[in-house]
CSV table of C-alpha atoms in Angstrom, one decimal:
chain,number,residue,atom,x,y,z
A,81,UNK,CA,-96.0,225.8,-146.6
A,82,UNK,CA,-94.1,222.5,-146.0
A,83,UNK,CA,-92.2,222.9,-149.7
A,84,UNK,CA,-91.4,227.0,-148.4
A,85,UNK,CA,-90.3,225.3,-145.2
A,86,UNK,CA,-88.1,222.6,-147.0
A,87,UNK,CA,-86.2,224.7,-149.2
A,88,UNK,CA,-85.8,227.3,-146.2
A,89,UNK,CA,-84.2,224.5,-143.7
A,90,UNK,CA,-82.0,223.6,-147.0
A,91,UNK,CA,-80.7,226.8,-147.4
A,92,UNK,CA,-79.7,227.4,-143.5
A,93,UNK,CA,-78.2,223.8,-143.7
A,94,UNK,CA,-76.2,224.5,-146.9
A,95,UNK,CA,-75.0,227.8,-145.5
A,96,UNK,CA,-71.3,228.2,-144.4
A,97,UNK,CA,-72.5,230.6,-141.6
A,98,UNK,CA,-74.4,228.2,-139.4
A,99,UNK,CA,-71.2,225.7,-139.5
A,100,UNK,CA,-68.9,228.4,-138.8
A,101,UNK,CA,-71.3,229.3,-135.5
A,102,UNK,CA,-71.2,225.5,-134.6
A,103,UNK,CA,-67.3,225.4,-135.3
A,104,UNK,CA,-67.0,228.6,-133.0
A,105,UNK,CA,-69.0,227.0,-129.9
A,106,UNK,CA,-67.1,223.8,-130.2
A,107,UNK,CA,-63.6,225.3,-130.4
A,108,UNK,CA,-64.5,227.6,-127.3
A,109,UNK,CA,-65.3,224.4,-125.1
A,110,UNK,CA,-62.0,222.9,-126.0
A,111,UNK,CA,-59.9,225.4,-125.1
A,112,UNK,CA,-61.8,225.4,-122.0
A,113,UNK,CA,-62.1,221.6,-121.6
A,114,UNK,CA,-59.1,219.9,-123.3
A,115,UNK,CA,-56.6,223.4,-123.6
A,116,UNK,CA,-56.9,224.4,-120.2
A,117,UNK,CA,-55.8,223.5,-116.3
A,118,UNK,CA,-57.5,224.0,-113.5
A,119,UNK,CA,-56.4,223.9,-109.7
A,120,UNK,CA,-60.5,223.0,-108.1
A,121,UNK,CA,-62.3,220.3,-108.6
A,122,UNK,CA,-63.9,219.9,-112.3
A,123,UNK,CA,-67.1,218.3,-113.4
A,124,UNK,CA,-68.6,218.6,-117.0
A,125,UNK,CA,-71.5,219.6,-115.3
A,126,UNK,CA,-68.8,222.7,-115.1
A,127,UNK,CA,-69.6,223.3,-118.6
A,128,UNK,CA,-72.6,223.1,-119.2
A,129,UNK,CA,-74.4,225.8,-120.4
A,130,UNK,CA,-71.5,228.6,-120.3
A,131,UNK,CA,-72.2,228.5,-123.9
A,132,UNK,CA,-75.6,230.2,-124.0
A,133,UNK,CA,-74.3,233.9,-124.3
A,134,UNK,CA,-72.3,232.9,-126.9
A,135,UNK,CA,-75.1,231.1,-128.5
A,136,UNK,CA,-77.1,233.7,-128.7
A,137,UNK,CA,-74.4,236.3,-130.2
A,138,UNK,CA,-74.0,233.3,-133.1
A,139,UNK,CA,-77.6,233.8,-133.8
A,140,UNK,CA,-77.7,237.9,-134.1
A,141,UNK,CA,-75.7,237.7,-136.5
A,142,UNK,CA,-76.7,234.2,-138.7
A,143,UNK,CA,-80.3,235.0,-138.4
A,144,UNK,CA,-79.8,239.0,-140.1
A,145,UNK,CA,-77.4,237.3,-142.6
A,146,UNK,CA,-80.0,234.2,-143.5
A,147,UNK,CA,-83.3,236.4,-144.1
A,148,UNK,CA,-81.8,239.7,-144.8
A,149,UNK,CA,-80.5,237.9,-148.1
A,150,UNK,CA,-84.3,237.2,-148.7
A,151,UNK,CA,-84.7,241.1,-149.4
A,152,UNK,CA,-81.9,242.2,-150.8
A,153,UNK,CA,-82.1,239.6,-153.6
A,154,UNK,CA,-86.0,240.1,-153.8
A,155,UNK,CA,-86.8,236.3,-153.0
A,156,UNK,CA,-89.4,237.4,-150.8
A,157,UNK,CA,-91.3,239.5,-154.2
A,158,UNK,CA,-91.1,236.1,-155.9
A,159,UNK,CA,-92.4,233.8,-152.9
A,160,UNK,CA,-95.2,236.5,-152.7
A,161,UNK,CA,-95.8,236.0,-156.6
A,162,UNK,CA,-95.3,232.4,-156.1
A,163,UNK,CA,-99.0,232.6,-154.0
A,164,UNK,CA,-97.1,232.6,-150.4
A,165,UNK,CA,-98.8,234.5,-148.2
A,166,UNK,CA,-96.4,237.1,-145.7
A,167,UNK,CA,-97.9,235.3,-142.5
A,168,UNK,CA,-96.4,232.0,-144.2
A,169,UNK,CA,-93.0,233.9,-144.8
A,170,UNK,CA,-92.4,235.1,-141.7
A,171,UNK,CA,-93.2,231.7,-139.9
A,172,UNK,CA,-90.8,230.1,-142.1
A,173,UNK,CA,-87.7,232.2,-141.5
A,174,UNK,CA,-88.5,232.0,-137.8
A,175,UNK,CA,-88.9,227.8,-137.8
A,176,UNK,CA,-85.3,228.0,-139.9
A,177,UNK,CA,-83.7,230.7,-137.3
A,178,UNK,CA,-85.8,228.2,-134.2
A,179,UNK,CA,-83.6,225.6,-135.8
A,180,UNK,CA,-80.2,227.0,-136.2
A,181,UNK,CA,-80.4,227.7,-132.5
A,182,UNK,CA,-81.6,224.2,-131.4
A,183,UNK,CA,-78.4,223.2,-133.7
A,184,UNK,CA,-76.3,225.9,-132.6
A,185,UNK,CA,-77.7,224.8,-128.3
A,186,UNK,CA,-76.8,220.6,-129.4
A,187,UNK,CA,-73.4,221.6,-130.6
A,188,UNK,CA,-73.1,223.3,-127.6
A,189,UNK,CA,-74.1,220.7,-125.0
A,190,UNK,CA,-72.5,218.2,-127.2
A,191,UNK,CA,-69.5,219.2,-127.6
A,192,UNK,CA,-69.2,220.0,-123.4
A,193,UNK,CA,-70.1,215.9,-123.2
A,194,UNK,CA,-67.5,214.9,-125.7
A,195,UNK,CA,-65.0,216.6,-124.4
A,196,UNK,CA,-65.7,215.6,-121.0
A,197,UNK,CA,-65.7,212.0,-121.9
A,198,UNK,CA,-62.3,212.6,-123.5
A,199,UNK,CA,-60.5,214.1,-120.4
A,200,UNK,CA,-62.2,211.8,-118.2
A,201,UNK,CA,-65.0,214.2,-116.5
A,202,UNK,CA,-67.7,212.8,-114.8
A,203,UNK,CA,-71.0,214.1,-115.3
A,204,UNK,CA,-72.4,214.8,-111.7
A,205,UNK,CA,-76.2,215.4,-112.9
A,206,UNK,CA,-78.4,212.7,-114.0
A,207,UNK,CA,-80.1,212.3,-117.5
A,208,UNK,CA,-83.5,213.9,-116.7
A,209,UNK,CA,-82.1,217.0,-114.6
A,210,UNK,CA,-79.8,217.6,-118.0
A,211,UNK,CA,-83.1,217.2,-120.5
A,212,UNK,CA,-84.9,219.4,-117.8
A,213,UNK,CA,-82.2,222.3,-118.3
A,214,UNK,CA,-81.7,221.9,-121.8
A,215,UNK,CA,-85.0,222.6,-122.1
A,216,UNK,CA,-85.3,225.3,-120.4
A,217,UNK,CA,-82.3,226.9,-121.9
A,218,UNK,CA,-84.0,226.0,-125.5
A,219,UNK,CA,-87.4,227.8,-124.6
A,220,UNK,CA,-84.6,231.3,-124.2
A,221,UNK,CA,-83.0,230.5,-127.5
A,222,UNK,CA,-86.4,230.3,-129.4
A,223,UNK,CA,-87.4,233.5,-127.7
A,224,UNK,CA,-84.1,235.1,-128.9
A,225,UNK,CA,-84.4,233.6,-132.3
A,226,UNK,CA,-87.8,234.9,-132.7
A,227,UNK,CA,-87.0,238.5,-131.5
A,228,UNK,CA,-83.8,238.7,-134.5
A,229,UNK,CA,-86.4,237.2,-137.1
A,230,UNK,CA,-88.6,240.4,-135.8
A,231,UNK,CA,-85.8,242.7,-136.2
A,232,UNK,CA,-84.5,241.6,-140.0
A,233,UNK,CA,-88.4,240.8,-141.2
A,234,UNK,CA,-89.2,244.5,-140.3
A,235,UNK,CA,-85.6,246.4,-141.0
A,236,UNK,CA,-85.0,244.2,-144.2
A,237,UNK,CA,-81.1,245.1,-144.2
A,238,UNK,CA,-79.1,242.3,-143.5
A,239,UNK,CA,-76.1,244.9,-142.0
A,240,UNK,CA,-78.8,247.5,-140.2
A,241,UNK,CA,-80.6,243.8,-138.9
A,242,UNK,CA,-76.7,242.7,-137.7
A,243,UNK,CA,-75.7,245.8,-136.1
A,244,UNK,CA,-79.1,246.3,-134.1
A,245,UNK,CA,-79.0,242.4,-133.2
A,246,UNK,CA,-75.3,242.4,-131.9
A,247,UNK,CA,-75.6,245.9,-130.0
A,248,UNK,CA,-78.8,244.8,-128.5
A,249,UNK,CA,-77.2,241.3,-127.5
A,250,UNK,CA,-74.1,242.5,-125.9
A,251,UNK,CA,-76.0,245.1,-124.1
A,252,UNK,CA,-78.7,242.7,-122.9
A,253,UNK,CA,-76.1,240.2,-121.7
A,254,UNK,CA,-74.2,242.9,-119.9
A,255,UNK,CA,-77.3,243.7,-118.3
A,256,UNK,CA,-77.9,240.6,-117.7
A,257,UNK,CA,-75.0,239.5,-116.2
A,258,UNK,CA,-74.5,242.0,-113.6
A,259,UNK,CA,-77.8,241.2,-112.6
A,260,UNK,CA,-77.6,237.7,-112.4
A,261,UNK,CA,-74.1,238.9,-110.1
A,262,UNK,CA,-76.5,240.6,-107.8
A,263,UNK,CA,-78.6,237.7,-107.4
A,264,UNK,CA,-75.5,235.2,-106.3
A,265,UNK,CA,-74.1,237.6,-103.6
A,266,UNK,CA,-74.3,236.1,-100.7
A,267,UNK,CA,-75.9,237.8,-97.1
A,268,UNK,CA,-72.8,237.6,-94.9
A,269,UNK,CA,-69.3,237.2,-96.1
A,270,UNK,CA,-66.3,236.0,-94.0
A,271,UNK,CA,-63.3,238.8,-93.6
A,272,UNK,CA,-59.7,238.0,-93.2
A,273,UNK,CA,-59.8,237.8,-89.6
A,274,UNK,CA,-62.6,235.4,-89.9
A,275,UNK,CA,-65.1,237.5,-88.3
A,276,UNK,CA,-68.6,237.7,-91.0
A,277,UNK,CA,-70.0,240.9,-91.6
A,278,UNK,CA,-73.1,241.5,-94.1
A,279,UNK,CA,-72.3,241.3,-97.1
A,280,UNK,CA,-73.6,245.2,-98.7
A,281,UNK,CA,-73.5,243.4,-102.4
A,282,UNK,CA,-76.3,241.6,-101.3
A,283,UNK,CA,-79.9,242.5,-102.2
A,284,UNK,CA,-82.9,242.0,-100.8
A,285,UNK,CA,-87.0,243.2,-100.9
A,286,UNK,CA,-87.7,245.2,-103.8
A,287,UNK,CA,-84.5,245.0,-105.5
A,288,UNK,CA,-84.7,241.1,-105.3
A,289,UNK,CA,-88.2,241.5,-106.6
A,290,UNK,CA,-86.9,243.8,-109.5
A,291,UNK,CA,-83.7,241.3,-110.5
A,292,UNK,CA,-85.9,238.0,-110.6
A,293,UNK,CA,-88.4,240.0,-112.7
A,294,UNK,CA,-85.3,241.3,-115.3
A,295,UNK,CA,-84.0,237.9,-115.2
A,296,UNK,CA,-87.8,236.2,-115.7
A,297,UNK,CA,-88.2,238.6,-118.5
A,298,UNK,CA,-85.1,238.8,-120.5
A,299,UNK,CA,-83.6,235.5,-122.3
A,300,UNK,CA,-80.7,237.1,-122.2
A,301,UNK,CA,-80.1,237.5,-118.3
A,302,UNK,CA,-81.5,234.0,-118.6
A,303,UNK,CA,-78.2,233.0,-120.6
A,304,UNK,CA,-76.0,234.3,-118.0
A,305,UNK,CA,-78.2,232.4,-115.7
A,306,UNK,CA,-78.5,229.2,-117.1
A,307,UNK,CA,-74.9,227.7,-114.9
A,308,UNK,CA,-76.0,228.4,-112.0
A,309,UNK,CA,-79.3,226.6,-112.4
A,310,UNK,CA,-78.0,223.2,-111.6
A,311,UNK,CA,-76.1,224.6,-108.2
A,312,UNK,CA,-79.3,225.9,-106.9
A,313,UNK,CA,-80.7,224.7,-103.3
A,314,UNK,CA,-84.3,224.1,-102.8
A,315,UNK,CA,-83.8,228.1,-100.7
A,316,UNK,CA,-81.8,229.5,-103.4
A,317,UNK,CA,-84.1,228.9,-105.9
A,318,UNK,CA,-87.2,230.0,-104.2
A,319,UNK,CA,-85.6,233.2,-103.6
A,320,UNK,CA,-84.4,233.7,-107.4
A,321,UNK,CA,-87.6,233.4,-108.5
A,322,UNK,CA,-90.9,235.9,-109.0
A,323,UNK,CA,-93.5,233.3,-109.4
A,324,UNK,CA,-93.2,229.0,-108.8
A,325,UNK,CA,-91.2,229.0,-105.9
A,326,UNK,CA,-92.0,225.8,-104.7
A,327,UNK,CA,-91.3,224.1,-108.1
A,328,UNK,CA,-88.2,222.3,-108.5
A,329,UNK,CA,-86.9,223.9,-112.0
A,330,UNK,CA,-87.3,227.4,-113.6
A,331,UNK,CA,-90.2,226.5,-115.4
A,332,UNK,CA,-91.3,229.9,-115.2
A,333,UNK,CA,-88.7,230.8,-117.3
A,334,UNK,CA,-90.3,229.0,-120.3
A,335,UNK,CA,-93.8,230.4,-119.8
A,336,UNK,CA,-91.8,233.6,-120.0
A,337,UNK,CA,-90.4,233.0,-123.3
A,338,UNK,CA,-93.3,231.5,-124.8
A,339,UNK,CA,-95.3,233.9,-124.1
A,340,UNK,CA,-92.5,236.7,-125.7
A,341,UNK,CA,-92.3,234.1,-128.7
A,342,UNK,CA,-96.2,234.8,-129.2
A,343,UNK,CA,-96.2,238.6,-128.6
A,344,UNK,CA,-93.1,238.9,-130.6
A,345,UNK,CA,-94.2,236.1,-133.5
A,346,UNK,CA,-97.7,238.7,-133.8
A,347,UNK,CA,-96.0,242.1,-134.0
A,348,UNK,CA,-93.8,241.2,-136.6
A,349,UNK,CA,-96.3,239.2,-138.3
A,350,UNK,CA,-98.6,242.2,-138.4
A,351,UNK,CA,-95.9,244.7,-139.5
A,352,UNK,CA,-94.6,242.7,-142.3
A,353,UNK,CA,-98.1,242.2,-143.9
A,354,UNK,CA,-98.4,246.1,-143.9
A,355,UNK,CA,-95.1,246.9,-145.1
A,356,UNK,CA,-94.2,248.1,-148.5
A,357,UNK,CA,-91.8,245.4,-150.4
A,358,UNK,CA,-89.3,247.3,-153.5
């Protein structure tokens, strides 16, 4: 398994396609960082974590083009041959596509902190509320890296796996964002004359319930809700969340994932062993 895992990691490394994805991230954030001008006050805890959506869309399409090349070249008959078992395989791809997103997620963060340091941004957060997030933005990525390894270990087609894995990511992160929209309106909103008047964007009740549960359940609406995690109040957050609202961080959000890793990690596990390999 290690020597599988070894040459897998080598492969992903020695690929183009993760370095273009790294080389995309860090040219968004400086356009936004260096490129740009901005007439409010700017932070580089302004940054941080914008970059999860596009993370993710990086990854439905590296992911399909990494494993699907396992099929189409018939690697996988000869790892089979070789003595690998499927269960081994499948694990494998998904460490390698776990690890393209943790590369992909450091580029990300990185590149926001370089950047910063080069315009002269201060970083408004301490140390350990910035591990905190990034952890909690990891446990999404590893959930959206394992649901792609489903979709290419199953569909075997590196273009099928890309199409299904980019449609289903710019959907979900649609989705996502207009929910994560509901969630910021406000109750009240001032008019021009200064008089405030409830604000009908606003949700509350059941249709609170329903957003925190999309957003707890999607690692997608959870990209487009990773920003806004570090503007939160002590209020805010215990009304953006279903379950742990007296904790001080979305941990909730990486039981979530985990648990989706596992369910997903299982299903795919158990239709690859019954598949039929050409």
């Amino acid at each position: 398994m290690k020597k599988l895992l070894s040459a897998e990691l080598k492969r992903a490394f020695c690929s183009p396609l993760l370095w273009v994805g790294v080389c995309v991230i860090v040219i968004i954030h400086l356009f936004e960082i260096l490129l740009s001008g901005y007439g409010f006050y700017i932070s580089a805890d302004t940054f941080l974590f914008y970059g999860t959506p596009a993370i993710c869309v990086c990854l439905a399409v590296c992911i399909p083009l990494h494993a699907g090349q396992e099929f189409e070249v018939r690697t996988v008959n000869h790892k089979i041959i070789a003595g690998y078992r499927r269960k081994q395989i499948y694990v494998a791809e998904m460490v390698v596509a776990m690890v393209c997103g943790l590369i992909f997620l450091l580029a990300d963060m990185g590149s926001v902190l370089l950047f910063a340091m080069i315009k002269k941004l201060s970083l408004d957060m301490t140390f350990g509320k910035l591990a905190v997030y990034f952890v909690i933005c990891y446990s999404c990525i590893i959930a959206v890296s394992t649901l792609f390894t489903t979709i290419v270990m199953v569909m075997h087609k590196r273009l099928h796996s890309i199409a299904v894995a980019v449609c289903l990511t710019l959907l979900a992160l649609q989705i996502g964002g207009n929910t994560v929209s509901a969630l910021k309106q406000p109750e009240y909103r001032v008019e021009k004359g200064g008089s405030v008047v409830e604000n009908p964007l606003h949700i509350d009740g059941a249709g609170r319930a329903v957003a925190n549960i999309h957003v707890l359940l999607s690692p997608f609406a959870q990209a487009k809700y990773h920003p806004e995690m570090q503007h939160e109040t002590p209020e805010i957050k215990a009304e953006n969340s279903l379950v742990c609202k007296g904790m001080t961080y979305h941990w909730e959000f990486c039981m979530a994932n985990l648990i989706e890793t596992l369910v997903l990690a299982q299903i795919g596990i158990s239709i690859f062993k019954k598949q039929n390999l050409k």
